[in-house]
Amino acid sequence: MSGYTPHTEGDIAAMLAAIGASSIDDLFAQVPAGLRPRATIDLPPGLTEPELRARFEALAARNAGGTGPAVFLGAGAYPHWVPTAVDQVLLRSEFLTAYTPYQPEVSQGTLQATFEFQTFAALLLGLEVANASMYDGASAAAEAVLMARRMLPDRHTVWLSRALHPHYRAVIRTYVRGLGDVVVREVPFAADGRTDLGALEGDLGPDALAVVLGQPNVFGVLEDVAAVAARTGAAGALIITATAEPLALAMVRPPGACGADIAVAEGQSFGLPVSYGGPGVGLFAARERDVRSMPGRIVGETVDAHGRRGFVLTLATREQHIRRERATSNICTNQGLCALAVTAYLSLLGRQGLRALATTNYRAAHAVATRLEAAGVARRFDGPFFNEFVVQAPIARWEALVRDGVVAGFPLARWYPELDDALVVCVTEMHGAADIDRLVRGLAAPAARAASG
Amino acid sequence: MLLDEPLIFERGATGRIGWAVAEPPGGGQDGPALPPDLRRDDDLAGLPEVSELEVVRHFVRLSQWNYSAATTLYPLGSCTMKYNPVVNEALARLPGFATLHPLVPDRLAQGALELIAGLEAALAALSGLDAVCLQPAAGAQGELLGMLLVRAHHVARGDPRRRVLIPSSAHGTNPASAALCGYQVAEVAVDARGLLPAAAVAAAMDESVAALMVTNPNTLGLFEEEIEAAAAAVHARGGLVYMDGANFNALMGVARPGDMGVDVMQFNLHKTFSTPHGGGGPGAGPVAVRAPLAPYLPVPRLVRSDAGLAWSDDAPQSVGRMRSFYGNFGVLVRAFAYIARLGAVGLADVTRLAVLNANYVRARLQGAYHLPYDTPSLHECVFSDRHLQDSGVSTLDVAKRLLDYGFYAPTIYFPLVVKGALMIEPTETETKETLDAFVNALLAIADEARTDPALLRNAPHRARLARLDETRAARRPILRWQPR
C-alpha cells in the first residue's frame, strides 16, 4: 500500500454495509464480465518513497541539466534564473491543488492573480486585453489564427513568416488542417534575417487573412513589426506576432504599439525552468473590441453582494461548456499555475528589475557576438538582435564542442536545410565567464584560435 | 482571519527595487544600441515597483483566499481532485529534469527519454492500446488530437466523412473539439438508465459518420454497458470509436478501452494520475491509439535503437505538431512518479476505493437528494435539486451553502441531461470520516432548505466574499488593471 489511500478493513466493511454490497467487486457488476480478466494491470510492483527517489535521481543524472555541460541554447526555451520566492509561491498548496475557479467566493486567490496576469500580458504586449493563458506560445499562435478566422470569415489565406519558429508554424498548420478551408503560405526571410517585406507586399491579395511573424524571430532577429503591419493593414489582413523570448519586450517596442492586432508569447522565460520544453504558458492579447472573439478563460472584476471588489470568470458565452460545438475554442484547463509563476516573477522583478535584466541579456549576447566575430566567426544575419543570434561555423566544430561539454547553440540545418553550418546561439544572465570563454575558443576559426593562444 | 490585499499594481513606490540584477560577465562591451524605432518608449510604465517581502506577502495572502484539495475535500465531479503527492513536486524539481533544455542532443537527455518511454508504455498497458503520444498539453488538446487522427485516417482512405456522434451526456469539450476538426456534431440521446443505447448508435450510424465520441464511464458516473455493441456498430460502417478518458480513475484494473472496441482515447494526467491542477493547469492529455492510427501521431516520435532513445521527425503521415517541443514534461515526471510509486496493485486499489467512496456517498445521500438515474455508479454520483424545489432553493444555493461548511462544491449544472445536477466525485484518497462529515453537511443543508431557505439563498456567509455579481462582470467587462 502506498499510503495515498486511507481505508482500514473496518472502514471498508462499514461502507459496504451502508451500500448494501457484500464486496467491492460487487460494485463493478455492470462492467461486462468478459472485460474484467483482461484488465489485470501489467506493471511492476510499487516503490517506497526512498526507492522512488533513487530511481528518479538516477534518471535525472543521465540528463545534461543541473551542473552538466555549458548549454547556449534558446530557440524557443530560455534559461533564466528563477527566484526562490517565485517557486515558493507555486508550492503554496492553496494555489497548487485548487481547480479552475468555478466557485469564485472561495477562489479569489487564483482569480485575482489571474486578473493580474492578464494585466501583465496586456502591458508587455502593448494591447488592451489578454486572456487567462493558453497552453504555450505555439498553440497560442494557432489559436490567434483561428481567432483571425472568426474576425474575417471571408478570408482564407494565412501567411507565415519562414523566420517564425518552426514549431509555431507546425502547430498553426495542425490547427487549421481541421477547418479544411484555410490555405497556409510562407513568406521568405531576407539577407538580414528579417521577414522579406518585398516578397510579402507583392503577394498579399484580397484573400489574405493574417500575417504571422516572430518578434524576435527564430534567428533572434528583431522584426520591423510596424513596417509589416503597415503593409498587412493596407491589404485588410490582420497581423499576429508570436514572441518566444518575452524578456525582449522589456526593451523592444511592444507588438501592439507597432500595429499588431493579436500578440501572443511564450511565458516560460518569466519564472519557469526550461523543464525539457514544458510546461510553459501562452500569453494572448488583443484589442478590447475583439474580446468576444478571443479563445480561453477570461477573468473580470465585479462586486459581491455587499459591494466589495471581487473577481470572476467572465464572458463564458464564448466557451465550450456553454457554446459546445459553436465555442471560440475547445480549451478548458489551461496553464493556471504557470500563469501564476509569470505573475509572481514580473511582480518581483518589476519595472526596474525587468529593464535591468533585459539590458544584461542584451549586453551579454552582444559581447559574445563581438568576441566571436573577432575570432573569425561571423554572424549569418546582420539584423538587430536581443539575446540570441546566428553564427556561421562548421558543424564539425559544434560536434567537437559537444564532446568537450559545451552545446554551442542549435544547428539550424535541422529546421532550415538552406542554412548549412549555421548555429543559433543564446546568451543570458545564466552564462558564466568561464563557459563563455570555452564557447568562443571552441567556435573560433583555427587561425584565430592559434593567434589567441 | 483573511486580510485584505490590493492588486500588486496598487502596491509599492516609484523607484523601489525588488530584484537586483548582476552585471553581465565581462561586461562593458555593450554592442550597438537598438535602433530608436525598435525601442520601447513607455519605460514599462505600470509595472509594479515592490520589495521581495511585499511580493511574498501579496501571494501568500491571496493563496489564503482559495479552497484547495490540500485544505478541504474538493468533490468536483469529473475532475478527480485526489491527493497530489508532495514527493512528486520534489522529483519534478530535480535539476537534471527542471534545467534540461529541450534541444540538447538526444544523447544528453537519455534519462528524460527513458522516463517518457516508460510513461508511454505504462499508459499503453493500462489502456490496452498500442501507441501513445504524450505531447498534448491538456485533456481538450488530447481530444483535438484524437479527432485529428480520426480525420487523418478517413482522409487517407479517400473518404473524409463529416459527422461525429456524441451522446447528450458528453462534456462540452467533446463537441468543441469535433467542430475544430470540421465535423458536424450529431447528438445521440441517453436512455432512461442514463446510458448510451447501442441500438441508437447503430440507428444513427452511416457512412457519413467518422466516429463515435464517448466518455466511459460517462459523465453520470455510469459504465456504458453496451459499449462493445456500440463500437461494433460503428466499426461495421467504417467508423472509429473515440473515448474521452477523463474518468479513467474508475477503470484501472477493471476494463481496458482497447478491449471495449475503442480505437483512440486521451488520458488526463491531472485527474487519474494525481498531477496537481494548479488552479486550472498545467495538465497533460496523452493520446493512446490502435496500431493502424499510429502513423498519424504527432512528430517527433520517440524511437529506440542500439544507440539509445532518440526523437524522429520521420513520419510522413503525421498530423504534425500540437505544441512546441515534447509536451508538459514536468507534468509527465509527476505522473510517472505516481505510477511507479503505486505499481500494479496500488493502481488497482485506487480504482476500487474510488468506486467504494463514491458509492458510499451515494448510498448515504439517496433519499435526501433526488437521484435521477439509479443505475449503479462507479467513481462519481449525480444528484439533482428536485426534492428541494418546494423550498425555493436550487443547486446553486446548495453549492454556496456547502462552502460555509468548509467543503468545496460539487460540479453543478453538469451533465446537462440532469436538470439542476450536483455531480460528486470524492476520489479514493478521502477517509470515511471526511466523507461522513461531507454527507452530514449535505443532509443538514437539505434540512435548512426546508426550515430556513434564505440561509441558503444568501450563502456563502463564511467565505471571504459573498456572492459575486457575474452579470455585471459580463455586461461591463473590466479585464485588467489600468494605469492612472
CSV table of C-alpha atoms in Angstrom, one decimal, chain A residues 1-2 4-7 11-12 14-16 18-19 24-25 27-28 30-32 35-36 38-39 41-49 52-53 55-57 59-60 62-66 69 71 73-77 81 83 85 87 89-110 112-113 115-116 118-120 122-124 127-129 135-136 138-139 146 165 167 170-171 174-175 177-180 194 215 222-224 249-254 273-280 288 291-292 298-306 308-315 320-321 324-325 327 329-338 340 343-344 346-357 360 362-364 366-367 370-371 384-385 398 402 407 410 414-415 431-433 436, chain B residues 5-10 15-19 21-25 29-34 36-41 43-50 52 55-56 58-60 62-70 74 76 79 81 83-85 87 89-91 93-105 107-116 122 125-126 137-138 140-141 144 148 151 170-173 175-177 179-182 185 222-223 225 228 250 252-256 259-260 271 276-282 311 319-330 333 336-344 347-349 351-353 355-357 359-360 363 376 378 399-400 403 408-409 412 416 428-432 435 460 463-470 472-474 477-481:
chain,number,residue,atom,x,y,z
A,1,MET,CA,0.0,0.0,0.0
A,2,SER,CA,1.2,3.4,-0.9
A,4,TYR,CA,-2.2,7.5,-0.5
A,5,THR,CA,-5.4,5.6,0.2
A,6,PRO,CA,-6.6,5.7,3.8
A,7,HIS,CA,-9.1,2.8,4.1
A,11,ASP,CA,-13.9,1.3,7.1
A,12,ILE,CA,-14.4,-0.9,4.0
A,14,ALA,CA,-18.8,-0.4,7.3
A,15,MET,CA,-19.0,1.3,3.9
A,16,LEU,CA,-20.0,-1.9,2.1
A,18,ALA,CA,-24.1,1.1,4.2
A,19,ILE,CA,-24.1,0.5,0.4
A,24,ILE,CA,-16.0,-4.1,-3.6
A,25,ASP,CA,-16.1,-6.4,-6.6
A,27,LEU,CA,-19.7,-2.6,-7.2
A,28,PHE,CA,-18.4,-3.4,-10.7
A,30,GLN,CA,-22.3,-3.6,-14.6
A,31,VAL,CA,-18.9,-3.9,-16.3
A,32,PRO,CA,-19.3,-6.8,-18.8
A,35,LEU,CA,-13.7,-7.3,-20.0
A,36,ARG,CA,-12.5,-7.8,-16.4
A,38,ARG,CA,-8.1,-8.9,-19.5
A,39,ALA,CA,-7.7,-5.7,-17.5
A,41,ILE,CA,-2.5,-4.4,-14.8
A,42,ASP,CA,0.8,-5.4,-16.4
A,43,LEU,CA,3.1,-3.1,-14.5
A,44,PRO,CA,5.9,-3.6,-11.9
A,45,PRO,CA,5.1,-3.5,-8.2
A,46,GLY,CA,5.1,-0.1,-6.4
A,47,LEU,CA,8.1,1.5,-4.9
A,48,THR,CA,8.7,3.0,-1.4
A,49,GLU,CA,9.5,6.7,-1.4
A,52,LEU,CA,11.2,6.1,-6.0
A,53,ARG,CA,13.6,9.0,-5.2
A,55,ARG,CA,15.2,5.8,-9.4
A,56,PHE,CA,14.3,9.3,-10.4
A,57,GLU,CA,17.6,10.7,-9.3
A,59,LEU,CA,17.2,9.1,-14.4
A,60,ALA,CA,17.8,12.8,-13.8
A,62,ARG,CA,21.5,10.8,-17.2
A,63,ASN,CA,20.5,14.3,-18.4
A,64,ALA,CA,22.5,17.4,-19.2
A,65,GLY,CA,20.6,19.6,-16.8
A,66,GLY,CA,22.0,20.8,-13.5
A,69,PRO,CA,27.6,20.9,-19.9
A,71,VAL,CA,24.4,25.0,-22.9
A,73,LEU,CA,20.5,27.0,-26.3
A,74,GLY,CA,17.4,29.2,-26.7
A,75,ALA,CA,15.4,28.6,-29.9
A,76,GLY,CA,12.1,28.6,-28.1
A,77,ALA,CA,13.1,27.8,-24.5
A,81,TRP,CA,17.2,32.4,-13.1
A,83,PRO,CA,13.9,33.5,-8.0
A,85,ALA,CA,10.4,33.4,-4.0
A,87,ASP,CA,8.9,28.8,-6.8
A,89,VAL,CA,4.6,30.8,-4.3
A,90,LEU,CA,4.0,27.9,-6.7
A,91,LEU,CA,4.4,25.5,-3.9
A,92,ARG,CA,1.7,27.1,-1.8
A,93,SER,CA,-0.8,24.2,-1.7
A,94,GLU,CA,-3.7,26.6,-1.9
A,95,PHE,CA,-2.6,27.6,-5.4
A,96,LEU,CA,-1.1,24.2,-6.4
A,97,THR,CA,-4.0,22.0,-5.6
A,98,ALA,CA,-7.0,24.2,-6.4
A,99,TYR,CA,-9.1,23.6,-9.6
A,100,THR,CA,-10.3,26.1,-12.1
A,101,PRO,CA,-12.1,28.7,-10.0
A,102,TYR,CA,-15.7,27.6,-10.5
A,103,GLN,CA,-16.7,28.8,-7.1
A,104,PRO,CA,-15.4,32.4,-7.0
A,105,GLU,CA,-16.2,33.1,-3.3
A,106,VAL,CA,-13.5,30.6,-2.3
A,107,SER,CA,-11.2,31.0,-5.3
A,108,GLN,CA,-10.4,34.7,-5.0
A,109,GLY,CA,-6.6,34.0,-4.7
A,110,THR,CA,-6.5,32.3,-8.1
A,112,GLN,CA,-7.1,38.0,-8.5
A,113,ALA,CA,-3.7,36.5,-9.5
A,115,PHE,CA,-6.5,39.2,-13.3
A,116,GLU,CA,-3.0,40.5,-12.5
A,118,GLN,CA,-3.9,39.4,-17.7
A,119,THR,CA,-2.8,42.9,-16.9
A,120,PHE,CA,0.9,42.0,-17.2
A,122,ALA,CA,-1.6,43.2,-21.9
A,123,LEU,CA,1.1,45.7,-20.7
A,124,LEU,CA,4.0,43.8,-22.1
A,127,LEU,CA,-2.6,45.6,-26.3
A,128,GLU,CA,-5.7,46.3,-24.4
A,129,VAL,CA,-6.9,42.9,-23.1
A,135,TYR,CA,-1.1,26.0,-23.4
A,136,ASP,CA,2.1,27.5,-24.8
A,138,ALA,CA,2.9,27.8,-30.3
A,139,SER,CA,-0.6,26.8,-29.6
A,146,LEU,CA,-8.4,30.7,-35.5
A,165,HIS,CA,9.8,29.4,-35.1
A,167,HIS,CA,7.3,24.6,-34.1
A,170,ALA,CA,3.8,23.4,-37.5
A,171,VAL,CA,1.2,23.9,-34.8
A,174,THR,CA,-2.1,21.3,-37.5
A,175,TYR,CA,-4.8,23.5,-36.0
A,177,ARG,CA,-6.0,21.5,-41.0
A,178,GLY,CA,-9.3,20.5,-39.4
A,179,LEU,CA,-11.1,23.6,-40.7
A,180,GLY,CA,-10.3,22.4,-44.2
A,194,ARG,CA,14.0,39.5,-41.2
A,215,GLN,CA,9.3,39.1,-32.5
A,222,LEU,CA,14.1,41.7,-34.3
A,223,GLU,CA,11.5,42.3,-36.9
A,224,ASP,CA,10.2,45.6,-38.1
A,249,LEU,CA,9.8,43.1,-24.8
A,250,ALA,CA,11.2,44.8,-21.8
A,251,MET,CA,13.3,46.9,-24.2
A,252,VAL,CA,11.7,46.4,-27.6
A,253,ARG,CA,8.7,48.3,-28.7
A,254,PRO,CA,5.7,46.0,-28.0
A,273,PRO,CA,12.5,26.4,-15.7
A,274,VAL,CA,13.1,25.1,-19.2
A,275,SER,CA,11.9,21.7,-18.0
A,276,TYR,CA,12.7,19.9,-21.2
A,277,GLY,CA,10.2,22.1,-23.1
A,278,GLY,CA,7.2,22.2,-20.8
A,279,PRO,CA,5.1,23.2,-19.0
A,280,GLY,CA,5.3,26.8,-20.2
A,288,GLU,CA,-10.8,45.2,-26.5
A,291,VAL,CA,-12.6,40.4,-26.9
A,292,ARG,CA,-15.7,38.3,-27.7
A,298,ILE,CA,-11.0,35.4,-19.0
A,299,VAL,CA,-11.2,36.8,-15.5
A,300,GLY,CA,-13.1,40.1,-14.9
A,301,GLU,CA,-13.6,42.4,-12.0
A,302,THR,CA,-17.0,42.8,-10.3
A,303,VAL,CA,-18.5,43.3,-6.8
A,304,ASP,CA,-20.1,40.9,-4.3
A,305,ALA,CA,-23.5,41.2,-2.7
A,306,HIS,CA,-22.0,43.8,-0.2
A,308,ARG,CA,-16.8,44.6,-2.2
A,309,ARG,CA,-14.4,44.2,-5.2
A,310,GLY,CA,-14.0,40.6,-6.4
A,311,PHE,CA,-13.1,38.7,-9.5
A,312,VAL,CA,-15.0,36.0,-11.5
A,313,LEU,CA,-14.6,34.0,-14.7
A,314,THR,CA,-16.5,36.0,-17.3
A,315,LEU,CA,-17.6,36.2,-20.9
A,320,GLN,CA,-17.1,25.2,-24.8
A,321,HIS,CA,-19.1,24.4,-21.7
A,324,ARG,CA,-20.3,23.4,-27.1
A,325,GLU,CA,-19.6,23.0,-30.9
A,327,ALA,CA,-17.4,27.8,-28.9
A,329,SER,CA,-12.1,27.3,-28.8
A,330,ASN,CA,-12.2,23.8,-27.1
A,331,ILE,CA,-9.7,25.0,-24.4
A,332,CYS,CA,-10.7,24.2,-20.8
A,333,THR,CA,-7.9,23.5,-18.4
A,334,ASN,CA,-5.0,25.8,-19.4
A,335,GLN,CA,-1.8,26.7,-17.6
A,336,GLY,CA,-3.0,28.3,-14.4
A,337,LEU,CA,0.0,27.7,-12.2
A,338,CYS,CA,2.4,28.7,-14.9
A,340,LEU,CA,0.9,32.4,-11.6
A,343,THR,CA,2.7,36.9,-12.3
A,344,ALA,CA,4.9,36.4,-9.3
A,346,LEU,CA,7.0,40.0,-13.1
A,347,SER,CA,5.8,41.4,-9.7
A,348,LEU,CA,9.2,40.6,-8.1
A,349,LEU,CA,11.4,41.9,-10.9
A,350,GLY,CA,9.0,44.8,-11.6
A,351,ARG,CA,9.7,47.8,-13.7
A,352,GLN,CA,13.4,48.3,-12.6
A,353,GLY,CA,14.4,44.6,-12.4
A,354,LEU,CA,12.9,43.7,-15.8
A,355,ARG,CA,14.6,46.6,-17.5
A,356,ALA,CA,17.9,45.7,-15.9
A,357,LEU,CA,17.7,42.0,-16.7
A,360,THR,CA,22.1,42.5,-19.1
A,362,TYR,CA,21.3,42.3,-24.5
A,363,ARG,CA,24.8,43.3,-23.4
A,364,ALA,CA,26.0,39.7,-22.7
A,366,HIS,CA,26.3,41.3,-28.0
A,367,ALA,CA,29.6,41.0,-26.1
A,370,THR,CA,31.5,40.7,-30.9
A,371,ARG,CA,34.2,38.3,-29.5
A,384,PRO,CA,19.3,43.7,-34.9
A,385,PHE,CA,19.0,41.1,-32.1
A,398,TRP,CA,30.0,22.2,-32.9
A,402,VAL,CA,29.6,18.9,-27.5
A,407,VAL,CA,26.5,22.9,-26.5
A,410,PHE,CA,21.4,24.8,-32.1
A,414,ARG,CA,17.8,20.5,-38.9
A,415,TRP,CA,15.0,23.1,-39.4
A,431,HIS,CA,26.1,32.0,-18.6
A,432,GLY,CA,29.3,32.5,-16.7
A,433,ALA,CA,32.6,34.0,-18.0
A,436,ILE,CA,31.7,31.9,-22.5
B,5,GLU,CA,-4.9,42.7,-0.2
B,6,PRO,CA,-4.8,45.2,-3.1
B,7,LEU,CA,-3.7,44.4,-6.6
B,8,ILE,CA,0.0,44.1,-6.9
B,9,PHE,CA,-0.2,47.2,-9.2
B,10,GLU,CA,-1.6,49.2,-6.3
B,15,GLY,CA,12.0,53.6,-7.6
B,16,ARG,CA,11.7,50.6,-5.3
B,17,ILE,CA,13.7,47.6,-6.5
B,18,GLY,CA,12.5,44.1,-5.7
B,19,TRP,CA,15.2,42.2,-7.5
B,21,VAL,CA,20.3,42.1,-11.4
B,22,ALA,CA,24.0,41.4,-11.7
B,23,GLU,CA,26.1,43.0,-14.4
B,24,PRO,CA,26.9,40.8,-17.4
B,25,PRO,CA,30.0,38.7,-17.3
B,29,GLN,CA,31.1,45.7,-24.4
B,30,ASP,CA,27.6,46.9,-24.9
B,31,GLY,CA,27.3,46.5,-28.7
B,32,PRO,CA,25.3,48.8,-30.8
B,33,ALA,CA,22.2,50.3,-29.2
B,34,LEU,CA,18.8,49.2,-30.6
B,36,PRO,CA,15.3,54.1,-32.0
B,37,ASP,CA,12.2,52.8,-33.9
B,38,LEU,CA,12.6,49.4,-32.3
B,39,ARG,CA,13.0,50.7,-28.7
B,40,ARG,CA,10.3,50.5,-26.2
B,41,ASP,CA,9.4,54.1,-25.2
B,43,ASP,CA,9.6,52.9,-19.8
B,44,LEU,CA,7.5,49.9,-18.7
B,45,ALA,CA,5.1,52.3,-17.0
B,46,GLY,CA,2.5,50.4,-14.9
B,47,LEU,CA,4.7,47.5,-13.9
B,48,PRO,CA,5.0,47.2,-10.1
B,49,GLU,CA,7.9,48.5,-8.0
B,50,VAL,CA,7.7,46.4,-4.9
B,52,GLU,CA,10.5,40.9,-2.2
B,55,VAL,CA,5.6,40.1,-3.3
B,56,VAL,CA,5.7,37.2,-0.9
B,58,HIS,CA,0.9,39.5,-1.6
B,59,PHE,CA,0.8,36.0,-2.9
B,60,VAL,CA,0.6,34.3,0.5
B,62,LEU,CA,-4.0,35.6,-2.0
B,63,SER,CA,-3.4,31.9,-1.5
B,64,GLN,CA,-5.3,32.0,1.7
B,65,TRP,CA,-8.4,33.1,-0.1
B,66,ASN,CA,-8.5,29.7,-2.0
B,67,TYR,CA,-10.1,26.5,-1.1
B,68,SER,CA,-7.8,23.7,-2.4
B,69,ALA,CA,-7.5,19.9,-2.3
B,70,ALA,CA,-4.8,20.3,0.3
B,74,TYR,CA,-12.9,19.1,-3.3
B,76,LEU,CA,-15.8,18.3,-8.2
B,79,CYS,CA,-12.3,16.5,-12.1
B,81,MET,CA,-9.4,16.1,-7.2
B,83,TYR,CA,-4.3,14.0,-3.2
B,84,ASN,CA,-1.3,15.3,-5.1
B,85,PRO,CA,1.6,13.5,-3.6
B,87,VAL,CA,7.2,13.9,-3.2
B,89,GLU,CA,6.9,18.1,-6.6
B,90,ALA,CA,10.4,17.4,-5.4
B,91,LEU,CA,11.1,14.9,-8.2
B,93,ARG,CA,12.4,19.9,-9.5
B,94,LEU,CA,15.5,17.7,-9.7
B,95,PRO,CA,18.0,19.8,-11.7
B,96,GLY,CA,18.5,17.1,-14.2
B,97,PHE,CA,14.8,17.4,-15.2
B,98,ALA,CA,14.0,21.0,-14.5
B,99,THR,CA,17.0,22.7,-16.1
B,100,LEU,CA,17.2,20.3,-19.1
B,101,HIS,CA,17.0,22.3,-22.3
B,102,PRO,CA,14.6,20.6,-24.8
B,103,LEU,CA,17.1,21.0,-27.7
B,104,VAL,CA,20.2,19.3,-26.2
B,105,PRO,CA,21.4,16.4,-28.3
B,107,ARG,CA,22.3,11.5,-26.1
B,108,LEU,CA,22.4,14.2,-23.3
B,109,ALA,CA,18.8,13.6,-22.4
B,110,GLN,CA,18.6,9.8,-22.1
B,111,GLY,CA,17.1,9.9,-18.6
B,112,ALA,CA,14.3,12.1,-19.8
B,113,LEU,CA,13.7,10.0,-22.8
B,114,GLU,CA,13.6,6.8,-20.7
B,115,LEU,CA,11.0,8.4,-18.5
B,116,ILE,CA,8.9,9.4,-21.5
B,122,ALA,CA,2.5,2.3,-18.8
B,125,ALA,CA,-0.6,-1.2,-20.8
B,126,LEU,CA,-3.4,0.4,-18.9
B,137,ALA,CA,-1.0,19.8,-23.0
B,138,ALA,CA,-4.4,19.1,-21.6
B,140,ALA,CA,-9.1,19.1,-24.5
B,141,GLN,CA,-5.9,19.2,-26.6
B,144,LEU,CA,-8.5,17.6,-30.6
B,148,LEU,CA,-7.4,14.9,-36.0
B,151,ARG,CA,-9.8,12.7,-39.7
B,170,ALA,CA,-20.9,14.5,-23.1
B,171,HIS,CA,-18.6,17.2,-21.7
B,172,GLY,CA,-18.6,20.5,-23.8
B,173,THR,CA,-15.1,20.0,-24.9
B,175,PRO,CA,-18.4,18.8,-29.5
B,176,ALA,CA,-16.0,21.8,-29.4
B,177,SER,CA,-13.0,19.5,-30.3
B,179,ALA,CA,-16.1,21.1,-34.5
B,180,LEU,CA,-12.4,22.2,-34.6
B,181,CYS,CA,-11.8,19.3,-36.9
B,182,GLY,CA,-14.6,20.5,-39.2
B,185,VAL,CA,-22.0,17.0,-34.3
B,222,LEU,CA,-22.1,5.1,-15.2
B,223,PHE,CA,-20.3,2.4,-17.1
B,225,GLU,CA,-22.7,-1.3,-20.6
B,228,GLU,CA,-18.9,-3.2,-27.1
B,250,ALA,CA,-12.8,4.2,-12.5
B,252,MET,CA,-7.7,0.8,-13.7
B,253,GLY,CA,-7.6,-3.0,-13.4
B,254,VAL,CA,-11.3,-3.2,-14.3
B,255,ALA,CA,-11.6,-2.7,-18.0
B,256,ARG,CA,-9.3,-1.6,-20.8
B,259,ASP,CA,-10.8,-4.4,-25.1
B,260,MET,CA,-14.0,-2.4,-25.4
B,271,LYS,CA,-7.0,13.7,-12.9
B,276,PRO,CA,-1.8,19.0,-9.3
B,277,HIS,CA,-4.5,21.1,-11.0
B,278,GLY,CA,-2.7,24.4,-10.2
B,279,GLY,CA,-5.9,26.5,-10.3
B,280,GLY,CA,-6.5,25.4,-13.9
B,281,GLY,CA,-3.4,23.8,-15.3
B,282,PRO,CA,-0.9,22.8,-16.3
B,311,TRP,CA,13.4,11.8,-31.4
B,319,VAL,CA,-0.9,15.2,-38.4
B,320,GLY,CA,2.0,17.5,-37.4
B,321,ARG,CA,2.6,19.1,-34.0
B,322,MET,CA,0.2,20.1,-31.2
B,323,ARG,CA,2.6,22.4,-29.4
B,324,SER,CA,6.3,23.2,-29.1
B,325,PHE,CA,8.8,20.5,-28.1
B,326,TYR,CA,7.5,17.3,-26.5
B,327,GLY,CA,4.7,18.1,-24.1
B,328,ASN,CA,4.3,19.3,-20.5
B,329,PHE,CA,7.4,17.3,-19.4
B,330,GLY,CA,7.2,18.5,-15.8
B,333,VAL,CA,7.5,13.4,-14.4
B,336,PHE,CA,5.2,8.7,-13.9
B,337,ALA,CA,6.3,9.0,-10.3
B,338,TYR,CA,2.7,8.3,-9.2
B,339,ILE,CA,2.5,5.2,-11.4
B,340,ALA,CA,5.9,4.0,-10.2
B,341,ARG,CA,5.1,4.6,-6.6
B,342,LEU,CA,1.8,2.7,-6.7
B,343,GLY,CA,2.6,-0.1,-9.1
B,344,ALA,CA,0.1,-2.6,-10.5
B,347,LEU,CA,-3.3,1.5,-9.1
B,348,ALA,CA,-6.0,-1.2,-9.0
B,349,ASP,CA,-6.7,-0.2,-5.4
B,351,THR,CA,-10.0,2.4,-8.7
B,352,ARG,CA,-11.6,0.0,-6.2
B,353,LEU,CA,-11.5,2.5,-3.4
B,355,VAL,CA,-15.7,3.5,-6.6
B,356,LEU,CA,-16.3,2.4,-3.0
B,357,ASN,CA,-16.1,6.1,-1.8
B,359,ASN,CA,-21.0,4.6,-3.8
B,360,TYR,CA,-20.8,5.2,0.0
B,363,ALA,CA,-26.0,5.4,-0.5
B,376,PRO,CA,-25.2,1.6,-10.3
B,378,LEU,CA,-18.7,3.9,-10.5
B,399,ALA,CA,-23.3,24.6,-3.6
B,400,LYS,CA,-22.8,28.0,-2.0
B,403,LEU,CA,-18.7,26.4,1.2
B,408,TYR,CA,-15.7,22.9,-2.0
B,409,ALA,CA,-18.9,22.4,-4.0
B,412,ILE,CA,-23.0,21.8,-10.7
B,416,LEU,CA,-26.8,18.8,-19.0
B,428,GLU,CA,-10.1,7.3,-3.3
B,429,THR,CA,-7.8,9.5,-1.1
B,430,GLU,CA,-10.6,10.7,1.3
B,431,THR,CA,-11.2,9.0,4.6
B,432,LYS,CA,-14.6,7.6,5.7
B,435,LEU,CA,-17.0,11.6,3.7
B,460,PRO,CA,-21.9,31.7,1.5
B,463,ALA,CA,-16.3,32.9,2.7
B,464,ARG,CA,-14.1,35.9,2.1
B,465,LEU,CA,-16.7,37.4,-0.2
B,466,ALA,CA,-20.4,37.0,-0.6
B,467,ARG,CA,-22.0,36.0,-3.9
B,468,LEU,CA,-20.4,37.8,-6.8
B,469,ASP,CA,-22.3,39.8,-9.5
B,470,GLU,CA,-21.5,37.7,-12.6
B,472,ARG,CA,-22.3,42.9,-14.1
B,473,ALA,CA,-18.9,41.3,-14.9
B,474,ALA,CA,-20.1,40.2,-18.3
B,477,PRO,CA,-16.2,43.9,-18.7
B,478,ILE,CA,-13.2,45.1,-16.6
B,479,LEU,CA,-10.5,42.6,-17.7
B,480,ARG,CA,-7.3,44.3,-16.4
B,481,TRP,CA,-6.0,47.0,-14.1
